[in-house]
Amino acid sequence: MAKRETNWLVSAPIVAAAYGFVVWDRLKTDPAAFQGFGFHPEAIEQMPAGLRWHLLGAVAAILLGALQMVRRKGGAAHRVLGAVWAVLMIVMSLAAMIGSPTVGVLQILAVVVILLTARAVWLAHRHDVVGHKHQMQMLFFAALLGVGLFTAVPGRATWKLFFSGSGAGVAAPAAAAP
């Protein structure tokens, strides 16, 4: 088995377990946060503008990044789509920093993502295909999917988008009989 396959086989269960623990811990303090799985567009309406731009950039970057993973590499289309993806990553990171009233771990990670995106573009311009490929895959899997997963915990906007919304359209618990 190749080293890369072994890394994913070890990393994926660790990330899943860590995420499960974080969600479990948050749900202990706020059990009403989970109101069932579904898409709650009203959660988007409640987001500040910066967070909406961040979400739009993230969704577009995930879709375009997945497309880039399966397409042929090195052609003109790959370069153009890659440039669009890099811009999306930077816009998403800037929106994360602007949209937050405080500086926390996620805002620091946004700065790191901007720097790593710039490095990935630089590697492509140097024709370092192996380095560029590795950097882009790390950005896609770690920054988009990994960090994105940890933004979907109770109390955060992404959680509300899929698990609680504003409560609209979610069946209310039956009132106790007198």
PDB file of C-alpha atoms in Angstrom, residues 8-85:
ATOM      1  CA  TRP A   8      -5.583   8.885   4.373  1.00  0.00           C
ATOM      2  CA  LEU A   9      -6.554   5.624   6.064  1.00  0.00           C
ATOM      3  CA  VAL A  10      -5.062   6.896   9.313  1.00  0.00           C
ATOM      4  CA  SER A  11      -6.113  10.554   9.010  1.00  0.00           C
ATOM      5  CA  ALA A  12      -9.763  10.133   8.011  1.00  0.00           C
ATOM      6  CA  PRO A  13     -10.862   8.184  11.130  1.00  0.00           C
ATOM      7  CA  ILE A  14      -8.942  10.580  13.402  1.00  0.00           C
ATOM      8  CA  VAL A  15     -10.610  13.626  11.812  1.00  0.00           C
ATOM      9  CA  ALA A  16     -14.030  11.921  11.934  1.00  0.00           C
ATOM     10  CA  ALA A  17     -13.572  11.011  15.605  1.00  0.00           C
ATOM     11  CA  ALA A  18     -12.419  14.534  16.493  1.00  0.00           C
ATOM     12  CA  TYR A  19     -15.386  16.055  14.661  1.00  0.00           C
ATOM     13  CA  GLY A  20     -17.785  13.636  16.352  1.00  0.00           C
ATOM     14  CA  PHE A  21     -16.371  14.563  19.752  1.00  0.00           C
ATOM     15  CA  VAL A  22     -16.701  18.318  19.085  1.00  0.00           C
ATOM     16  CA  VAL A  23     -20.319  17.959  17.915  1.00  0.00           C
ATOM     17  CA  TRP A  24     -21.175  15.663  20.840  1.00  0.00           C
ATOM     18  CA  ASP A  25     -19.598  18.101  23.303  1.00  0.00           C
ATOM     19  CA  ARG A  26     -21.492  21.086  21.860  1.00  0.00           C
ATOM     20  CA  LEU A  27     -24.793  19.185  21.753  1.00  0.00           C
ATOM     21  CA  LYS A  28     -24.414  18.330  25.457  1.00  0.00           C
ATOM     22  CA  THR A  29     -24.622  22.033  26.285  1.00  0.00           C
ATOM     23  CA  ASP A  30     -27.297  22.846  23.668  1.00  0.00           C
ATOM     24  CA  PRO A  31     -29.362  19.749  22.825  1.00  0.00           C
ATOM     25  CA  ALA A  32     -31.937  21.864  20.948  1.00  0.00           C
ATOM     26  CA  ALA A  33     -29.281  22.773  18.352  1.00  0.00           C
ATOM     27  CA  PHE A  34     -30.081  19.657  16.323  1.00  0.00           C
ATOM     28  CA  GLN A  35     -33.522  19.868  14.771  1.00  0.00           C
ATOM     29  CA  GLY A  36     -33.010  17.344  12.003  1.00  0.00           C
ATOM     30  CA  PHE A  37     -31.057  17.302   8.780  1.00  0.00           C
ATOM     31  CA  GLY A  38     -32.209  19.523   5.934  1.00  0.00           C
ATOM     32  CA  PHE A  39     -31.358  22.652   4.022  1.00  0.00           C
ATOM     33  CA  HIS A  40     -32.485  25.824   5.789  1.00  0.00           C
ATOM     34  CA  PRO A  41     -32.057  28.789   3.399  1.00  0.00           C
ATOM     35  CA  GLU A  42     -33.366  31.189   6.048  1.00  0.00           C
ATOM     36  CA  ALA A  43     -30.027  30.689   7.808  1.00  0.00           C
ATOM     37  CA  ILE A  44     -28.331  32.404   4.841  1.00  0.00           C
ATOM     38  CA  GLU A  45     -30.655  35.395   5.161  1.00  0.00           C
ATOM     39  CA  GLN A  46     -29.583  35.794   8.799  1.00  0.00           C
ATOM     40  CA  MET A  47     -25.855  35.801   7.943  1.00  0.00           C
ATOM     41  CA  PRO A  48     -23.874  39.041   7.719  1.00  0.00           C
ATOM     42  CA  ALA A  49     -22.842  39.987   4.153  1.00  0.00           C
ATOM     43  CA  GLY A  50     -19.198  38.967   4.697  1.00  0.00           C
ATOM     44  CA  LEU A  51     -20.235  35.504   5.796  1.00  0.00           C
ATOM     45  CA  ARG A  52     -22.506  35.161   2.756  1.00  0.00           C
ATOM     46  CA  TRP A  53     -19.555  35.952   0.470  1.00  0.00           C
ATOM     47  CA  HIS A  54     -17.453  33.470   2.412  1.00  0.00           C
ATOM     48  CA  LEU A  55     -20.092  30.751   2.006  1.00  0.00           C
ATOM     49  CA  LEU A  56     -20.521  31.481  -1.710  1.00  0.00           C
ATOM     50  CA  GLY A  57     -16.750  31.313  -2.232  1.00  0.00           C
ATOM     51  CA  ALA A  58     -16.497  28.069  -0.266  1.00  0.00           C
ATOM     52  CA  VAL A  59     -19.265  26.311  -2.193  1.00  0.00           C
ATOM     53  CA  ALA A  60     -17.850  27.461  -5.538  1.00  0.00           C
ATOM     54  CA  ALA A  61     -14.299  26.456  -4.518  1.00  0.00           C
ATOM     55  CA  ILE A  62     -15.437  22.995  -3.399  1.00  0.00           C
ATOM     56  CA  LEU A  63     -17.312  22.371  -6.657  1.00  0.00           C
ATOM     57  CA  LEU A  64     -14.550  23.763  -8.870  1.00  0.00           C
ATOM     58  CA  GLY A  65     -11.841  22.008  -6.850  1.00  0.00           C
ATOM     59  CA  ALA A  66     -13.604  18.658  -7.205  1.00  0.00           C
ATOM     60  CA  LEU A  67     -13.894  19.270 -10.953  1.00  0.00           C
ATOM     61  CA  GLN A  68     -10.178  20.086 -11.160  1.00  0.00           C
ATOM     62  CA  MET A  69      -9.330  16.852  -9.327  1.00  0.00           C
ATOM     63  CA  VAL A  70     -10.951  14.708 -12.028  1.00  0.00           C
ATOM     64  CA  ARG A  71     -10.077  16.745 -15.143  1.00  0.00           C
ATOM     65  CA  ARG A  72      -6.971  16.408 -17.284  1.00  0.00           C
ATOM     66  CA  LYS A  73      -4.111  18.458 -15.872  1.00  0.00           C
ATOM     67  CA  GLY A  74      -1.848  20.954 -17.593  1.00  0.00           C
ATOM     68  CA  GLY A  75      -3.993  22.308 -20.412  1.00  0.00           C
ATOM     69  CA  ALA A  76      -5.337  25.812 -20.893  1.00  0.00           C
ATOM     70  CA  ALA A  77      -8.650  24.930 -19.218  1.00  0.00           C
ATOM     71  CA  HIS A  78      -6.779  23.600 -16.178  1.00  0.00           C
ATOM     72  CA  ARG A  79      -4.811  26.836 -15.883  1.00  0.00           C
ATOM     73  CA  VAL A  80      -7.871  29.078 -16.261  1.00  0.00           C
ATOM     74  CA  LEU A  81      -9.990  27.047 -13.830  1.00  0.00           C
ATOM     75  CA  GLY A  82      -7.033  26.922 -11.440  1.00  0.00           C
ATOM     76  CA  ALA A  83      -6.709  30.704 -11.528  1.00  0.00           C
ATOM     77  CA  VAL A  84     -10.440  31.056 -10.830  1.00  0.00           C
ATOM     78  CA  TRP A  85     -10.095  28.567  -7.949  1.00  0.00           C
TER      79      TRP A  85
END
